[in-house]
Short mmCIF file of C-alpha atoms in Angstrom, two decimals:
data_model
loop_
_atom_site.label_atom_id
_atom_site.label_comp_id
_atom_site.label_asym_id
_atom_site.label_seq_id
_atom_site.Cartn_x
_atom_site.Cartn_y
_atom_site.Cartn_z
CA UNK A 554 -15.42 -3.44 -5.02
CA UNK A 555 -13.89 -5.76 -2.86
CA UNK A 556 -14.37 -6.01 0.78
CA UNK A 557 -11.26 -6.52 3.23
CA UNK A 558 -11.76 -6.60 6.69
CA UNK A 559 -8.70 -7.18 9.62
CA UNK A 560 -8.96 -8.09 13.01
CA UNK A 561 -8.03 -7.07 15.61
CA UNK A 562 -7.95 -2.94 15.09
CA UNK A 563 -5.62 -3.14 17.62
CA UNK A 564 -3.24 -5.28 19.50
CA UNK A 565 -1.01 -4.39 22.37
CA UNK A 566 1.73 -7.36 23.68
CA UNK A 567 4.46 -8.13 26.15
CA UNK A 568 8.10 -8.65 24.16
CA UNK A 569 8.22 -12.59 23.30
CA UNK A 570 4.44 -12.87 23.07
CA UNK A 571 3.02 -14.76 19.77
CA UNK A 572 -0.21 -13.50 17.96
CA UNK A 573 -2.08 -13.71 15.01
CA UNK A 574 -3.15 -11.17 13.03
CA UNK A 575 -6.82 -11.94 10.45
CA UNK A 576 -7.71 -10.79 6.98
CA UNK A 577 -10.98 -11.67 5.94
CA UNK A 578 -12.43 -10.98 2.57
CA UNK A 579 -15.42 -10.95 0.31
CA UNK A 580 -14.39 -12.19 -3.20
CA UNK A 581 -11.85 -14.58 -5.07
CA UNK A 582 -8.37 -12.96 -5.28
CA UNK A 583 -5.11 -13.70 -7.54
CA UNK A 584 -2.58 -11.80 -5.29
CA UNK A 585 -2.29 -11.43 -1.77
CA UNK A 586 0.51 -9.27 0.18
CA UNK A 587 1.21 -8.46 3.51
CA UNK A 588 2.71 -5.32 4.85
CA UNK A 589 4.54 -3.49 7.88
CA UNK A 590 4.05 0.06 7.94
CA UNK A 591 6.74 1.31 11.14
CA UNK A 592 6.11 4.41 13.57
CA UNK A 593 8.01 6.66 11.08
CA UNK A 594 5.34 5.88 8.23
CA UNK A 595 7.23 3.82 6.13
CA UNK A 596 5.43 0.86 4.21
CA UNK A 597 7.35 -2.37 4.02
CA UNK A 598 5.94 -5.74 2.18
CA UNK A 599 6.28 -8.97 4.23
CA UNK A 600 4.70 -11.49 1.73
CA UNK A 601 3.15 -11.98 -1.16
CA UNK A 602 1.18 -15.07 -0.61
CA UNK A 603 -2.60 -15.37 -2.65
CA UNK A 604 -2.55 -19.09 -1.16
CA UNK A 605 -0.40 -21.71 0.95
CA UNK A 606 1.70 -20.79 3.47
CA UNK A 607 5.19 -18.75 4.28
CA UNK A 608 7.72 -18.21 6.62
CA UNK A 609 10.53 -15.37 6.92
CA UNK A 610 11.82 -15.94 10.33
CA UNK A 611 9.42 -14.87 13.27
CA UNK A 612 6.98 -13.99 11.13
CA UNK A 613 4.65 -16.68 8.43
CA UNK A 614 1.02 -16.36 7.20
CA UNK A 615 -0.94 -18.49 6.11
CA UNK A 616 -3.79 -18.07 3.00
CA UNK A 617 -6.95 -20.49 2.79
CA UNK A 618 -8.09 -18.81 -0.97
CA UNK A 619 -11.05 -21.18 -0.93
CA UNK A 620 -12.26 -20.00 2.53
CA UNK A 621 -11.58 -16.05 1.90
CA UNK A 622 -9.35 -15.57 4.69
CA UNK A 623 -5.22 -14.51 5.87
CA UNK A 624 -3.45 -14.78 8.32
CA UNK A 625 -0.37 -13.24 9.97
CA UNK A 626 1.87 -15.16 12.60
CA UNK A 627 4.42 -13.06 14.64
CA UNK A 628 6.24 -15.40 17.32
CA UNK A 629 8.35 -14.02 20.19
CA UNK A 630 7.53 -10.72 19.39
CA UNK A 631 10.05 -7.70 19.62
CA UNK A 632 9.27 -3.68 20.43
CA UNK A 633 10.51 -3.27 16.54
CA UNK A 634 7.63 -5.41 15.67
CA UNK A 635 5.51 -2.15 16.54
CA UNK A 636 3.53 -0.57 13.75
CA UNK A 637 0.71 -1.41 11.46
CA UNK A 638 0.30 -4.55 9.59
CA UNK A 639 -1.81 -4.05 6.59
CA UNK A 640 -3.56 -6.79 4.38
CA UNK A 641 -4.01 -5.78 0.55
CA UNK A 642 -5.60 -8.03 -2.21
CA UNK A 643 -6.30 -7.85 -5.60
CA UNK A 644 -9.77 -8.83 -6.90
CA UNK A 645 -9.52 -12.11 -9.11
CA UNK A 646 -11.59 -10.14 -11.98
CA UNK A 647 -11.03 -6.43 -12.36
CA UNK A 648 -8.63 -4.34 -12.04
CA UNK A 649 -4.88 -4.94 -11.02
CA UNK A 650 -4.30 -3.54 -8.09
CA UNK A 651 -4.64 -3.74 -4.14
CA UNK A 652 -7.30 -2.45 -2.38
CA UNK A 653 -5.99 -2.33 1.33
CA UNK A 654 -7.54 -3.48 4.89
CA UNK A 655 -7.95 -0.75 7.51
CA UNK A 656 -4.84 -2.05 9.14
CA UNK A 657 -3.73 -3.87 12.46
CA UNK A 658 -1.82 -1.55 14.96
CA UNK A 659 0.33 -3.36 17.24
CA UNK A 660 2.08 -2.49 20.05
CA UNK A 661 4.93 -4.51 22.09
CA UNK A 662 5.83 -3.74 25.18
CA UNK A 663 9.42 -4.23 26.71
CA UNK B 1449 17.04 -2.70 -3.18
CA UNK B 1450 13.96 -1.26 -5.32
CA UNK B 1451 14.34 2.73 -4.20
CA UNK B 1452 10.84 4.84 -4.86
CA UNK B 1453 11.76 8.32 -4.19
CA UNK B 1454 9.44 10.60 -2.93
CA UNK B 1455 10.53 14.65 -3.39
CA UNK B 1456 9.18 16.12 -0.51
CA UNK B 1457 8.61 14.56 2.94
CA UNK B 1458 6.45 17.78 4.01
CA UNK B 1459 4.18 20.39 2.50
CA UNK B 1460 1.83 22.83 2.94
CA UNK B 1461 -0.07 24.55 0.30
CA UNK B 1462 -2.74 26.82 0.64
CA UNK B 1463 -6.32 26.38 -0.55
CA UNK B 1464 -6.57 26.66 -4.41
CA UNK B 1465 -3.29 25.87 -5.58
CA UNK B 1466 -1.80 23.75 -7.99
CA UNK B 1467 0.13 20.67 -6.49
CA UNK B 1468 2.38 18.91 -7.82
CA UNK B 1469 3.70 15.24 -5.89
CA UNK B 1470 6.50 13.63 -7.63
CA UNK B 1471 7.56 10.06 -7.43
CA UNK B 1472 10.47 8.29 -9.09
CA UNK B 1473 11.56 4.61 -8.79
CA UNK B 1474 15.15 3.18 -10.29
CA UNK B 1475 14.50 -0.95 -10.57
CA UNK B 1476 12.59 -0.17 -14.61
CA UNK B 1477 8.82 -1.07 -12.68
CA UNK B 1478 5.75 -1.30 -15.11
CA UNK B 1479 3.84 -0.83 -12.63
CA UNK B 1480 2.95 2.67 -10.40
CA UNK B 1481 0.43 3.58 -7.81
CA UNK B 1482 -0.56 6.81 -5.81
CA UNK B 1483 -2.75 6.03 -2.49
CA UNK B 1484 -3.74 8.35 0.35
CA UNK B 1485 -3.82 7.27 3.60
CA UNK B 1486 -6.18 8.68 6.46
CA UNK B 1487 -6.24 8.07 10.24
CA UNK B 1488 -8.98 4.79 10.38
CA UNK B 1489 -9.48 4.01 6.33
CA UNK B 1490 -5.98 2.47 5.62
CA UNK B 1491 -4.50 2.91 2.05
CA UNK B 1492 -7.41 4.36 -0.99
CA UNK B 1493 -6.17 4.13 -4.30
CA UNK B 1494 -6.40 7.16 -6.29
CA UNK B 1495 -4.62 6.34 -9.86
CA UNK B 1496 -2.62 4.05 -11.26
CA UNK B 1497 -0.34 3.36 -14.35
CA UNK B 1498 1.33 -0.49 -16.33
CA UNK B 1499 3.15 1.96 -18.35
CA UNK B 1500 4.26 5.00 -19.78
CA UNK B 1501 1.16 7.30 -20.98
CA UNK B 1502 -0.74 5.04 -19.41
CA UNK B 1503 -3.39 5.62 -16.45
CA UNK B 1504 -6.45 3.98 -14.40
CA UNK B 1505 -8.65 5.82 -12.21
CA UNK B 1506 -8.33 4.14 -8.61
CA UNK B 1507 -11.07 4.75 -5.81
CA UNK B 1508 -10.93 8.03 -5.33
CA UNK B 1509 -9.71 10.19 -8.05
CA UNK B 1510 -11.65 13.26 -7.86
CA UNK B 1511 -9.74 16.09 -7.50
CA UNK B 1512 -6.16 14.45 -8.88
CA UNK B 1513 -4.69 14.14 -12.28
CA UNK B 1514 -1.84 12.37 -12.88
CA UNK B 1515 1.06 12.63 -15.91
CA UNK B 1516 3.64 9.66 -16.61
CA UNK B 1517 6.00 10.56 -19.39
CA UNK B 1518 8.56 8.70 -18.15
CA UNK B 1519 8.95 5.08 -17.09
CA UNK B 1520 10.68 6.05 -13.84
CA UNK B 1521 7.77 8.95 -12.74
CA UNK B 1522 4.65 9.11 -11.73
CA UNK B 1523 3.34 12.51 -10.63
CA UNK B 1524 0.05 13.01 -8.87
CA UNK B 1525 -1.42 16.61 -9.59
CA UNK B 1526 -4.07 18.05 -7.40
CA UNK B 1527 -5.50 21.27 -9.79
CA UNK B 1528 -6.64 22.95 -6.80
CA UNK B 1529 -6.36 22.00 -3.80
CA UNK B 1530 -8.57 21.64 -0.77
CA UNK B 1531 -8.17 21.66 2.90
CA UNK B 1532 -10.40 18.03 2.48
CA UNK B 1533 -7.10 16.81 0.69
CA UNK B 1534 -4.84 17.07 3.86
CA UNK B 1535 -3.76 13.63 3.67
CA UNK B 1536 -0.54 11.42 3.76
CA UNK B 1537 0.58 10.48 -0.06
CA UNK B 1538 2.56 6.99 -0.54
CA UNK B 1539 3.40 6.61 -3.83
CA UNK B 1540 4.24 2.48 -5.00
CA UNK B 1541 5.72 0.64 -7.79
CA UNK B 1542 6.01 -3.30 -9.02
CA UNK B 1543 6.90 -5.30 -11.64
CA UNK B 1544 3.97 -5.50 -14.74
CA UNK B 1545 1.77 -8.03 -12.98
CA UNK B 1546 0.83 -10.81 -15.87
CA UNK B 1547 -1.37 -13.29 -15.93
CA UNK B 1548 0.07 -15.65 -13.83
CA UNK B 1549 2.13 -14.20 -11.71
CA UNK B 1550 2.29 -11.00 -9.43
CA UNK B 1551 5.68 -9.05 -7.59
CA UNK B 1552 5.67 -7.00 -4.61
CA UNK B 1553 4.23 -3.99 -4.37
CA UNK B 1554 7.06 -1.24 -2.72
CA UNK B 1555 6.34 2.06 -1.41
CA UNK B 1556 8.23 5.55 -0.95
CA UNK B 1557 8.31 7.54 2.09
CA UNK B 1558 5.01 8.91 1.81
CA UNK B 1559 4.55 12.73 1.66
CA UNK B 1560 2.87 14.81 4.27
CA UNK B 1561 0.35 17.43 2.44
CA UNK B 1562 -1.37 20.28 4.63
CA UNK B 1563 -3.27 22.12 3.05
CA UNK B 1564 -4.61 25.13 4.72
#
């Protein structure tokens, strides 16, 4: 099956810090999405982008299909921005549904 | 907003019973999922369904069944369960995902199984 690998595992930052979150993986894919999962376990989808790039306020990503890799921008970052961020893709040929990263955890700090 | 309802936010079972995990979504999805999630392997898939009657076998399905009769419901069945099945169990549902286009994937609660 297909590979997906994020970096970093995990991520700790000061309120109002930027980062960038990575989601490499190992064959062609159709559909891309993004998600937050909170400190109370629930799973919430930020974006569904397979390619180009997307913003919804602090937070874009960018997809580069052709080069196999995400990626997840959160600017000035708030302590609600804590969690998980998981990358999920779905394999150009097979079957249709997401196989899911291990995950990013993030922590901000006030 | 797409709901997907999971019945039970915690429960324990003991070794060897039958477990049933239900899972209901109101927006008319084609589309439902059933993943586990474990402390350092993210989301596995263990079944899936486009539509009623219908299921796939995901990544790990050994030891789960899984019954749609309804549009709205998915239900994961574990036919006897084991302590190795301890696990968080998010249910998901989307739009049918065609050919040229795909719709975001959205997830219940989760439910906590113990199984001891």
């Amino acid at each position: 099956g297909i590979q997906v690998e994020q970096s970093p595992p995990d991520l700790i930052l000061q309120e109002g810090a930027n980062s960038t979150l990575r989601c490499n993986f190992s064959d062609s894919v159709n559909n891309l999405q993004w998600f937050h999962q909170n400190p109370w376990g629930q799973l919430i989808n930020l974006f569904y982008i397979p390619s180009g790039t997307k913003q919804n306020g602090r937070l874009s990503a960018t997809t580069v299909a052709t080069e196999r890799y995400s990626l997840l921008y959160i600017s000035s970052s708030q302590t609600t921005d804590s969690g998980v961020y998981f990358c999920a893709v779905e394999r150009r040929t097979g079957r249709r549904a997401l196989t899911f990263g291990s995950g990013t955890r993030l922590q901000v700090q006030p | 907003d797409v709901k997907v309802t999971q019945s039970s936010r915690y429960l324990v079972k003991r070794t060897g019973e039958k477990v049933f995990l239900e899972c209901v979504q109101d927006m008319d999805h084609e589309n439902m999922f059933w993943y586990r999630q474990d402390p350092g392997l993210g989301l596995r898939l263990i079944y899936f369904s486009y539509d009623v009657k219908m299921k796939e076998k995901g990544d790990i399905p050994e030891g789960y069944s899984v019954s749609r009769e309804k549009k709205e419901r998915f239900s994961l069945i574990l036919e006897s369960a084991s302590t190795n099945q301890t696990s968080m169990y998010l249910c998901a549902s989307s739009r049918r995902w065609d050919s040229w286009s795909r719709s975001p994937l959205h997830f219940g609660n989760g439910t906590r199984l113990t199984v001891t």
